[in-house]
Coordinates of C-alpha atoms and ligand atoms in Angstrom, one line a residue:
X1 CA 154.1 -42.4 34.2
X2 CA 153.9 -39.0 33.0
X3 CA 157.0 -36.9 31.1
X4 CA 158.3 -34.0 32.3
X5 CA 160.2 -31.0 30.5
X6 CA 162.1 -28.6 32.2
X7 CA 163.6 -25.3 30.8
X8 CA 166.4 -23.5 33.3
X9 CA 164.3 -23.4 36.6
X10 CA 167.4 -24.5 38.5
X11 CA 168.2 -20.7 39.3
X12 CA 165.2 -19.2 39.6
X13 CA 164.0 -17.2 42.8
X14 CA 160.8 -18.3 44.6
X15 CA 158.6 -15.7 43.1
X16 CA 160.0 -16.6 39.2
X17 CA 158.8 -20.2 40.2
X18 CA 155.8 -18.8 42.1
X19 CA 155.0 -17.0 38.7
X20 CA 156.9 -19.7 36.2
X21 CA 153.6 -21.1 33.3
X22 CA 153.3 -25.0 34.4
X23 CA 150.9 -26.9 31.8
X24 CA 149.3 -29.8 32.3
X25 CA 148.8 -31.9 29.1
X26 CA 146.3 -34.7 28.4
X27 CA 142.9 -35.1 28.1
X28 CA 140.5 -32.3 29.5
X29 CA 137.2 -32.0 30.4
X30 CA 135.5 -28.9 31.5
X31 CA 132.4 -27.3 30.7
X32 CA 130.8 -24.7 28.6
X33 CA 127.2 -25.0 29.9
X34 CA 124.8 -27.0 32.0
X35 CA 124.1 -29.9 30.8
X36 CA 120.5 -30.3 32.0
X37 CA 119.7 -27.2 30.2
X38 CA 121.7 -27.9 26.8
X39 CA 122.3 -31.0 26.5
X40 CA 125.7 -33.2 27.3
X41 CA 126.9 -32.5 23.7
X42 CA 126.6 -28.7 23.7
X43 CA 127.7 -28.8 27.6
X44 CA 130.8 -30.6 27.5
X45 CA 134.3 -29.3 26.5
X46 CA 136.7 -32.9 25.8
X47 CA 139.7 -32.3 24.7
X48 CA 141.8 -35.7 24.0
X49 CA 144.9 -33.5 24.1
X50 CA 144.3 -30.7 25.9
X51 CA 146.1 -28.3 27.6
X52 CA 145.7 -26.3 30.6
X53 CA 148.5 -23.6 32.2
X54 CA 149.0 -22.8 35.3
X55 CA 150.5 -19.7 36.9
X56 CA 150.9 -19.3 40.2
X57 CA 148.0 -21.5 41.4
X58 CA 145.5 -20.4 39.0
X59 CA 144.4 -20.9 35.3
X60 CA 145.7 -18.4 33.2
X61 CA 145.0 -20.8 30.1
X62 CA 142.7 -23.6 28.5
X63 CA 142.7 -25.6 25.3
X64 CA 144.4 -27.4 22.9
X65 CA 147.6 -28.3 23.8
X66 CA 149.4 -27.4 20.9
X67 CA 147.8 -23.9 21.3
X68 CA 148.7 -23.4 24.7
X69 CA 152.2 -24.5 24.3
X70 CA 152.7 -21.7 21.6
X71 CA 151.5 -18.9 23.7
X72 CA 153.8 -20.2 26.6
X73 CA 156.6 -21.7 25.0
X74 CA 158.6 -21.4 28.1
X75 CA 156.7 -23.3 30.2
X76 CA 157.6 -26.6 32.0
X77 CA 155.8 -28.9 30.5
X78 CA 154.1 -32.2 32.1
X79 CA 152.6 -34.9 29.7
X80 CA 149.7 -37.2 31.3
X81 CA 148.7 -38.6 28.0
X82 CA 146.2 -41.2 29.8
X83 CA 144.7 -39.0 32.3
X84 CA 141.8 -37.0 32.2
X85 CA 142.4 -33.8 33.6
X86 CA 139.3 -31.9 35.5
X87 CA 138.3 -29.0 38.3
X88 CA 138.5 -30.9 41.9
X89 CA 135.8 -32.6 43.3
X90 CA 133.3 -30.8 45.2
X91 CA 131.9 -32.4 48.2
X92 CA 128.9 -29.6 49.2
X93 CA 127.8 -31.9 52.5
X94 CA 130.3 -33.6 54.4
X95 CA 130.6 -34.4 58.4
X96 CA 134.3 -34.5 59.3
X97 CA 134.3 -35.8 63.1
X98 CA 132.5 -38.6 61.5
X99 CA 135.2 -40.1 59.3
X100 CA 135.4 -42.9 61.9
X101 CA 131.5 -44.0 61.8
X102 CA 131.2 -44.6 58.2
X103 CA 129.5 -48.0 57.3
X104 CA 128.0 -47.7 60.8
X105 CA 125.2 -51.1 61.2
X106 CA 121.6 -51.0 61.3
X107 CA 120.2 -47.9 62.5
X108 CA 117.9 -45.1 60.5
X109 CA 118.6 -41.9 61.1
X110 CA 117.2 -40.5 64.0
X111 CA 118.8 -43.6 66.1
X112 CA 121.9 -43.8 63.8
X113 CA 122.5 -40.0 64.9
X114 CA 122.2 -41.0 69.0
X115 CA 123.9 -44.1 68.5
X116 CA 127.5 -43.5 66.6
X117 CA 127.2 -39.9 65.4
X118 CA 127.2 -38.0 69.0
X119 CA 129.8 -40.4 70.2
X120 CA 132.1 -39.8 67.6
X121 CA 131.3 -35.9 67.4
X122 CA 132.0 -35.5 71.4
X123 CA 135.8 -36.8 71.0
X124 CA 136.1 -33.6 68.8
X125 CA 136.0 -31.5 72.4
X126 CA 139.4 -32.4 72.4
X127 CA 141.8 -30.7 69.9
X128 CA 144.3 -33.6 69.7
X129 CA 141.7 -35.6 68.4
X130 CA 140.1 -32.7 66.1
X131 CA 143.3 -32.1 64.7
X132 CA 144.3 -35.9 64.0
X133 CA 140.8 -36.3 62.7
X134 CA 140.8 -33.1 60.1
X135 CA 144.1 -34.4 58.8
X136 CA 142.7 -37.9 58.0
X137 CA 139.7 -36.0 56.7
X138 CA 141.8 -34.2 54.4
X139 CA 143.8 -36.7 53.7
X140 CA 141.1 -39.1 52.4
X141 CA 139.3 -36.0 50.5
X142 CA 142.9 -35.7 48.3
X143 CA 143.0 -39.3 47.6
X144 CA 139.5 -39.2 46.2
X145 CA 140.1 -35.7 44.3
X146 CA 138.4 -34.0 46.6
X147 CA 139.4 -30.0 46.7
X148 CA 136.7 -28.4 48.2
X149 CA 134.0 -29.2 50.6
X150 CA 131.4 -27.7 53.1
X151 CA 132.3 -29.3 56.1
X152 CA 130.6 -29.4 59.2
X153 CA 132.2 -29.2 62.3
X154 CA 131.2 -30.5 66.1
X155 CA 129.6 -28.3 68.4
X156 CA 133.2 -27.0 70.0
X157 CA 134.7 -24.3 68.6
X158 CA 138.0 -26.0 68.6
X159 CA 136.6 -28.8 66.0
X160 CA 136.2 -25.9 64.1
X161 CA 140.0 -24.3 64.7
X162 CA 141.5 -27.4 64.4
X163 CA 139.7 -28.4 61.1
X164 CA 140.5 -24.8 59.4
X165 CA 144.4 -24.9 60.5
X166 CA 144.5 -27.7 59.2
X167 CA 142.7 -27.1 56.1
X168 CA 144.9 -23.6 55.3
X169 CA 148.2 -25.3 55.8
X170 CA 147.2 -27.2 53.5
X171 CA 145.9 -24.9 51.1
X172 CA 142.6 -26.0 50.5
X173 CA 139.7 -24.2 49.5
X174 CA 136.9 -24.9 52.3
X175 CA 133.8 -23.8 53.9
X176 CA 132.8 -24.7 57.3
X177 CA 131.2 -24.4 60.2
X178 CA 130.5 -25.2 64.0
X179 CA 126.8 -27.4 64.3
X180 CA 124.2 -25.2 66.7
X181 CA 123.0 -27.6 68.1
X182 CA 120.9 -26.3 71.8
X183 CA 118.4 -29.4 72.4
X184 CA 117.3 -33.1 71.8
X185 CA 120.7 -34.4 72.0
X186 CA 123.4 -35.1 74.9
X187 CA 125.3 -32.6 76.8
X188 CA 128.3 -33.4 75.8
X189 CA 127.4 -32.4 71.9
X190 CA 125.0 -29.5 72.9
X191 CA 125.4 -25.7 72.8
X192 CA 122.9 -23.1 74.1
X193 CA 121.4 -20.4 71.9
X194 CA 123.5 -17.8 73.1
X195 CA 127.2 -19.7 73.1
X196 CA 125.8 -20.9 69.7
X197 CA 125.6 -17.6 68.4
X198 CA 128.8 -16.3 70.3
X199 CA 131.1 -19.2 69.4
X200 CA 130.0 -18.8 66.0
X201 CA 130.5 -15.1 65.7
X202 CA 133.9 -15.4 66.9
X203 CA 134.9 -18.3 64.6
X204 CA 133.7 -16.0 61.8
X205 CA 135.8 -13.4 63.1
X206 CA 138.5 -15.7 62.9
X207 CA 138.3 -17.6 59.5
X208 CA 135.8 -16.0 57.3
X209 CA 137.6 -15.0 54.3
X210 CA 141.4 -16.4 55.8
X211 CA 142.9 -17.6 52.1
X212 CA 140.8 -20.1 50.9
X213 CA 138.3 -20.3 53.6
X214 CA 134.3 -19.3 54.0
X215 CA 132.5 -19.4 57.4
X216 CA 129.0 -21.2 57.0
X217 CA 126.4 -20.5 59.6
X218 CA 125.7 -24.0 60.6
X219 CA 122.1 -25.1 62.8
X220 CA 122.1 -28.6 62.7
X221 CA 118.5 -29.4 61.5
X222 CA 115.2 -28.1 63.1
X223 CA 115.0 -31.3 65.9
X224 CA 118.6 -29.9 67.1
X225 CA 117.8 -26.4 67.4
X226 CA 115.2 -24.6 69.4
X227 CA 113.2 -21.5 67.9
X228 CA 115.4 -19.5 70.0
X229 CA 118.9 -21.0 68.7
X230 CA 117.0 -20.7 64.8
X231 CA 116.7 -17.1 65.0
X232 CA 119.8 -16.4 67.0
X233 CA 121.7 -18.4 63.4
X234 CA 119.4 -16.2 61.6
X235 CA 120.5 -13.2 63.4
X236 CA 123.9 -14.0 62.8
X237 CA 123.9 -14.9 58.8
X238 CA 122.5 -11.5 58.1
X239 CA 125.4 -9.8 60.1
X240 CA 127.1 -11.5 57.8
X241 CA 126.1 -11.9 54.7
X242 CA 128.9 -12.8 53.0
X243 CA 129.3 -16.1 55.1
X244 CA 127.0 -19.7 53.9
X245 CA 124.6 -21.5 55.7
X246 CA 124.0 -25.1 55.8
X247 CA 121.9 -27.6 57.8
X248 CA 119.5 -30.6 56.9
X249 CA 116.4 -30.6 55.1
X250 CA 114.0 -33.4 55.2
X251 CA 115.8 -36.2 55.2
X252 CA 113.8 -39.1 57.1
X253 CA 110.6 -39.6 57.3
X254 CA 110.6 -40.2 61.2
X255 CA 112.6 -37.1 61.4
X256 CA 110.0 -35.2 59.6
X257 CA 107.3 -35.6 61.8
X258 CA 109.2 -35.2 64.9
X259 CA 110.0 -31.9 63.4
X260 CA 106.1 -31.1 62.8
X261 CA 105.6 -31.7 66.2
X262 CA 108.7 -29.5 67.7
X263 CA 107.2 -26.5 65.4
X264 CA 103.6 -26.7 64.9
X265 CA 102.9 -23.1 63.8
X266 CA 105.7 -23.7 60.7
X267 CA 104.0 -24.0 56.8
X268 CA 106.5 -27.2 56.2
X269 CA 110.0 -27.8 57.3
X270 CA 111.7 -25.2 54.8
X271 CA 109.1 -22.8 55.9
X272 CA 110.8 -23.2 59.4
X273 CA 113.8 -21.9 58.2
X274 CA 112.1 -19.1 56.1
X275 CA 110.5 -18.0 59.5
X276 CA 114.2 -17.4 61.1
X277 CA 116.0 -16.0 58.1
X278 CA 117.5 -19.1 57.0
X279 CA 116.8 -18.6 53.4
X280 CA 118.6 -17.3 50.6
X281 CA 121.3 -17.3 48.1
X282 CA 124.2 -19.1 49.9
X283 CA 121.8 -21.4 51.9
X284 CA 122.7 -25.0 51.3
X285 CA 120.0 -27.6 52.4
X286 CA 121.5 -31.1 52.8
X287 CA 119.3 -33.9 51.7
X288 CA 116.1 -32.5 50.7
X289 CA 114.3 -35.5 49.6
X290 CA 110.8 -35.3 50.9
X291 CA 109.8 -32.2 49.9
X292 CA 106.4 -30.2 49.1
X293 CA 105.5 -28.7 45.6
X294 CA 105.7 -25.4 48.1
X295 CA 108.9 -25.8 49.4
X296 CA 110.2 -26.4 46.1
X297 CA 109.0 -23.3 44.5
X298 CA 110.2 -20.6 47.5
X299 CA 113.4 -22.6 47.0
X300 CA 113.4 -21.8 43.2
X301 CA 112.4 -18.0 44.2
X302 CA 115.0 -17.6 46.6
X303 CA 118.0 -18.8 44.7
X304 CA 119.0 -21.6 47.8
X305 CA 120.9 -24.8 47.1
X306 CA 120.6 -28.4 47.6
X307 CA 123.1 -31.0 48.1
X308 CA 122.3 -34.2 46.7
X309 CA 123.6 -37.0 49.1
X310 CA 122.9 -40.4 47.2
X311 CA 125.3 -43.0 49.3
X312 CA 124.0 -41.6 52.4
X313 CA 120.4 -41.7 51.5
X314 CA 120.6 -45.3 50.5
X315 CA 122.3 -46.5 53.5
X316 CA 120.7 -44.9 56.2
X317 CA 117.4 -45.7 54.4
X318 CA 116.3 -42.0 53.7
X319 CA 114.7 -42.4 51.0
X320 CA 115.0 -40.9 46.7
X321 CA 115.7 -37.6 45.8
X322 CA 114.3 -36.0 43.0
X323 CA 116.9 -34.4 41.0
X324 CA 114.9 -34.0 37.8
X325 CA 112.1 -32.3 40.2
X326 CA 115.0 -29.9 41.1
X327 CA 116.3 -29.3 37.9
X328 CA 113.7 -29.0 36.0
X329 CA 111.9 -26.0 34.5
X330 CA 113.5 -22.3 33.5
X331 CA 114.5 -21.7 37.4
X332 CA 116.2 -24.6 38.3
X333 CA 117.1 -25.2 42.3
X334 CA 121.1 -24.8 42.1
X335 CA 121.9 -28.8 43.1
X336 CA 125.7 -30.2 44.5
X337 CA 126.8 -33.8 45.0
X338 CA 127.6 -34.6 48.6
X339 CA 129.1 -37.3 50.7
X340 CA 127.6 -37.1 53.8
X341 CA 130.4 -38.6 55.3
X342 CA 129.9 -40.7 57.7
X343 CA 125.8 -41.2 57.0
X344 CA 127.7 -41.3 53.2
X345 CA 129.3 -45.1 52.6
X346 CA 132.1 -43.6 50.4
X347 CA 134.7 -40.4 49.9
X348 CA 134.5 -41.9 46.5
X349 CA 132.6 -39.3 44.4
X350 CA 132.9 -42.0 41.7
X351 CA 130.7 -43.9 44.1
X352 CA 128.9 -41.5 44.9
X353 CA 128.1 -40.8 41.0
X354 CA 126.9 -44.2 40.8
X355 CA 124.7 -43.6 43.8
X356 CA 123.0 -41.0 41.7
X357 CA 122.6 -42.5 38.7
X358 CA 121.3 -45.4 40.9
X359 CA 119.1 -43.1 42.5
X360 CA 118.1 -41.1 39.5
X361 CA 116.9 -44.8 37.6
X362 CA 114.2 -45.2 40.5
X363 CA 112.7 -42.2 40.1
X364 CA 112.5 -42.7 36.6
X365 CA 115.1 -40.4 35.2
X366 CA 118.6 -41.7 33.7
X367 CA 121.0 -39.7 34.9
X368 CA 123.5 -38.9 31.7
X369 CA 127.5 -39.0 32.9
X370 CA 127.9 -35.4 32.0
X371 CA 125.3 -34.2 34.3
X372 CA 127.2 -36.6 37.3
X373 CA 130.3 -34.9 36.3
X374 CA 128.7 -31.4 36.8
X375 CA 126.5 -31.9 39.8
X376 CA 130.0 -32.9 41.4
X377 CA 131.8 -29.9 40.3
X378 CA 130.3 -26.5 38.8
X379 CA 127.2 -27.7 40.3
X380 CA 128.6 -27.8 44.2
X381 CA 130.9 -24.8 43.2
X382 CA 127.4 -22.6 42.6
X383 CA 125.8 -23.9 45.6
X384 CA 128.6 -22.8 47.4
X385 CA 129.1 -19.8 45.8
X386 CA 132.6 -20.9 44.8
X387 CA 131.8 -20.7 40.7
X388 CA 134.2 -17.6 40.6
X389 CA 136.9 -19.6 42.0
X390 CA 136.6 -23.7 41.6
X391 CA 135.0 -26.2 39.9
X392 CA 135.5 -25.6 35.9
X393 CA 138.9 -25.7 33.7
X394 CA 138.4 -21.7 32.8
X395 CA 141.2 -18.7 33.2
X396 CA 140.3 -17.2 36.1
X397 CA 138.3 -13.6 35.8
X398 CA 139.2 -11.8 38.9
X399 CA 136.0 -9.7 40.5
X400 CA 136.9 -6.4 39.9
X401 CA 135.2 -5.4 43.6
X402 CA 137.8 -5.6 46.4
X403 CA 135.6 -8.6 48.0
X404 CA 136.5 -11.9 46.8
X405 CA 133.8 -13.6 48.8
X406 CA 130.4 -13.6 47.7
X407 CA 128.0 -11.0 48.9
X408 CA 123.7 -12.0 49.0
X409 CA 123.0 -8.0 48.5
X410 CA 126.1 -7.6 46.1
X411 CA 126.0 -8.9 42.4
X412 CA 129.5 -9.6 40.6
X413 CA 130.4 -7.2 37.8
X414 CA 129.3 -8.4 34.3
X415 CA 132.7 -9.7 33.7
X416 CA 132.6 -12.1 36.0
X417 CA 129.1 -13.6 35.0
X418 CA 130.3 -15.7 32.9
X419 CA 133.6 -16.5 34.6
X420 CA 133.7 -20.4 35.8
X421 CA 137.7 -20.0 37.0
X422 CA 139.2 -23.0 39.1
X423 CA 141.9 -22.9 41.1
X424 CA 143.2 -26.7 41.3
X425 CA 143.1 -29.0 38.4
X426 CA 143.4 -33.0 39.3
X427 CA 144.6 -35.8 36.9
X428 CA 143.1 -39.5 37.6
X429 CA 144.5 -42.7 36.5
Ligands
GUN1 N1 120.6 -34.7 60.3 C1 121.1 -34.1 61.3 N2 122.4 -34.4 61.6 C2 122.8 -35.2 60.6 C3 124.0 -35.9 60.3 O1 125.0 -35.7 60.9 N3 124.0 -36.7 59.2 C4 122.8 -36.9 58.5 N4 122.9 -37.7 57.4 N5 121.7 -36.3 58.7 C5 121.6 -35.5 59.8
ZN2 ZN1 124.7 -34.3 56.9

């Protein structure tokens, strides 16, 4: 149970509530820093009575309760004295149509993907069943404290209208896309390189930047999408830059040298990408386990992200990722914590925390809570380029430049460096 004090808000207009100081009081965690840079103890902000107001949607204040409650003394007040209070979870890697797959028996990837994941992406041609689905999606993400994800879509554009209706009537903050997806997989899930690149452009021009939405430029993976369909997503992404892209990055082993053959002139797999302009800040590589001492470094010099998917990797028998390869060193690789729902076992990102830690332990490295906590929030929110907006308990620094959506050949103004602003805090029991 949490207590609740009210001051006169029975006669207030909508924009007096829309503006009216809420704080939130109990026990906050945010952070200062990164932990695998500083340390957990110089990272973390606890607070066992914290405080954090709210003004219409956003953080205009953090700290100790009794602080905040003097500089807003008129605030309504809500106590959650045994909750921790925290940024939303950040799912960077997440498969919508596939909510009804997860757990799916004894298949690795390459079969797993022919024998449930098509299926259960091809009933997304229909909108009825995009629409139900998006709402169970979001649903489940709320339960789990789940805020903000990068979604991907199905290969029709209307898996990608009904997911972002859905998604703005709900008020979340999203990113997704439609998959490219032009060979090496049924009709009924497949695209060509040129309605790829046209259904794409016109879904950008249709939810890019709509409140809390981003478009990302979404190939499926390099078996999925012919030279032609890789450059035609390149194409697009630098029309717009402000948009993400995400696919699949060595993630199987079987997968991997099917993708040798399908591209033999390519350096590796990332270098595949590199060749069609699918490189760069606001790239975000699902998976990513089996990679080269190459790859790693143009990742590091190009500022793209990784999405750690632990649950996923264990059950479909992927393999380990490296995290302390990623993070290591003065340049880390920007790294989020991922789902992969429904190759992920769990919308838990408790679970999928676990998974990590699990993960982390067999490749030697113990994976301390704090960094969990901040791969699954600041740590998605900069692979996504969210940082500005989600992910931290901070006040929110607006960018002083008209665009609120993050540019590659833009930086942010000074101020805003250092800003870590949220937009929805989320109490657990
Ligand atoms: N590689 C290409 N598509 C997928 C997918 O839907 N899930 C996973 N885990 N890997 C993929
Ligand atoms: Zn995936």
């Amino acid at each position: 149970m949490h207590a609740t004090s009210r001051a006169g808000s029975e006669h207030m207009t909508a924009d007096e509530t829309l503006s009216r100081i809420t704080i939130l009081r109990g026990q906050t965690l945010a952070f200062r820093d990164d932990p695998f840079k500083v340390g957990p103890d110089a990272a973390v902000d606890f607070n066992s009575d914290g405080g954090v107001a709210i003004a219409g949607g956003k953080i205009v204040a953090v700290g100790q309760a009794l602080d905040v409650i003097a500089r807003h003394p008129d605030a309504l007040l809500e106590t959650y004295p045994d909750h921790l209070i925290m940024a939303g979870f950040i799912d960077s890697h997440v498969h919508y149509p596939q909510i009804d797959i997860i757990a799916s028996w004894g298949e690795q990837l390459l079969q797993w993907l022919n024998r449930y994941t098509y299926p259960a992406e091809a009933k997304c041609a229909d909108r009825a069943h995009a629409e139900a689905t998006a709402h169970r999606f979001l649903d489940e993400c709320l339960r789990n404290g789940i805020t903000t994800a990068s979604v991907y879509c199905s290969a029709h554009p209307t898996s990608v209208d009904a997911f972002c209706a859905a998604a703005q009537s709900r008020a979340f903050c999203m990113a997704a896309g439609k998959v490219m997806m032009d060979c090496n997989a049924p009709d009924a899930v497949k695209d060509t390189a040129q309605s790829g690149y046209e259904q794409s452009k016109a879904l950008i021009a249709r939810w890019h930047g709509v409140d809390r939405l981003t478009y990302a430029v979404t190939p499926r993976f390099a078996v999925t999408s012919s030279p032609a369909q890789l450059e035609a997503a390149g194409a697009l992404w630098r029309e717009h830059p402000t948009a993400l892209m995400q696919t699949h990055l060595s993630e199987h082993p079987s997968e991997i040298a099917w993708v040798k053959e399908l591209h033999p002139g390519a350096p590796d797999y990332l270098g595949i990408y590199e060749q069609h302009g699918l490189l760069g800040r606001g790239a975000n590589f699902g998976h990513a386990i089996h990679l080269t001492a190459r790859e790693r470094s143009r990742l590091r010099e190009t500022g793209a992200g990784l999405s750690h998917c632990p649950t996923s990797n264990l059950f479909i028998g992927s393999g380990l990722f490296d995290l302390h390869a990623a993070r290591q060193g003065d340049a880390p690789i920007p790294v989020g914590l991922a789902t992969d729902v429904g190759g992920g076992s769990s919308f838990s990102m408790f679970a999928t925390m676990k998974a990590a830690y699990e993960v982390s332990q067999l490749k030697g490295y113990s994976l301390h809570p704090a960094d969990a906590f901040h791969l699954a929030t600041v740590g998605s929110a900069g692979v996504l380029q969210l940082g500005h907006r989600v992910g931290n308990l901070a006040p929110v620094l607006m960018p002083t430049s008209s665009s609120s959506t993050f540019d590659r050949d833009r930086s942010w103004p000074s101020a805003c460096s250092r800003s870590t602003a949220c937009g929805m805090p989320f109490s657990f029991r």
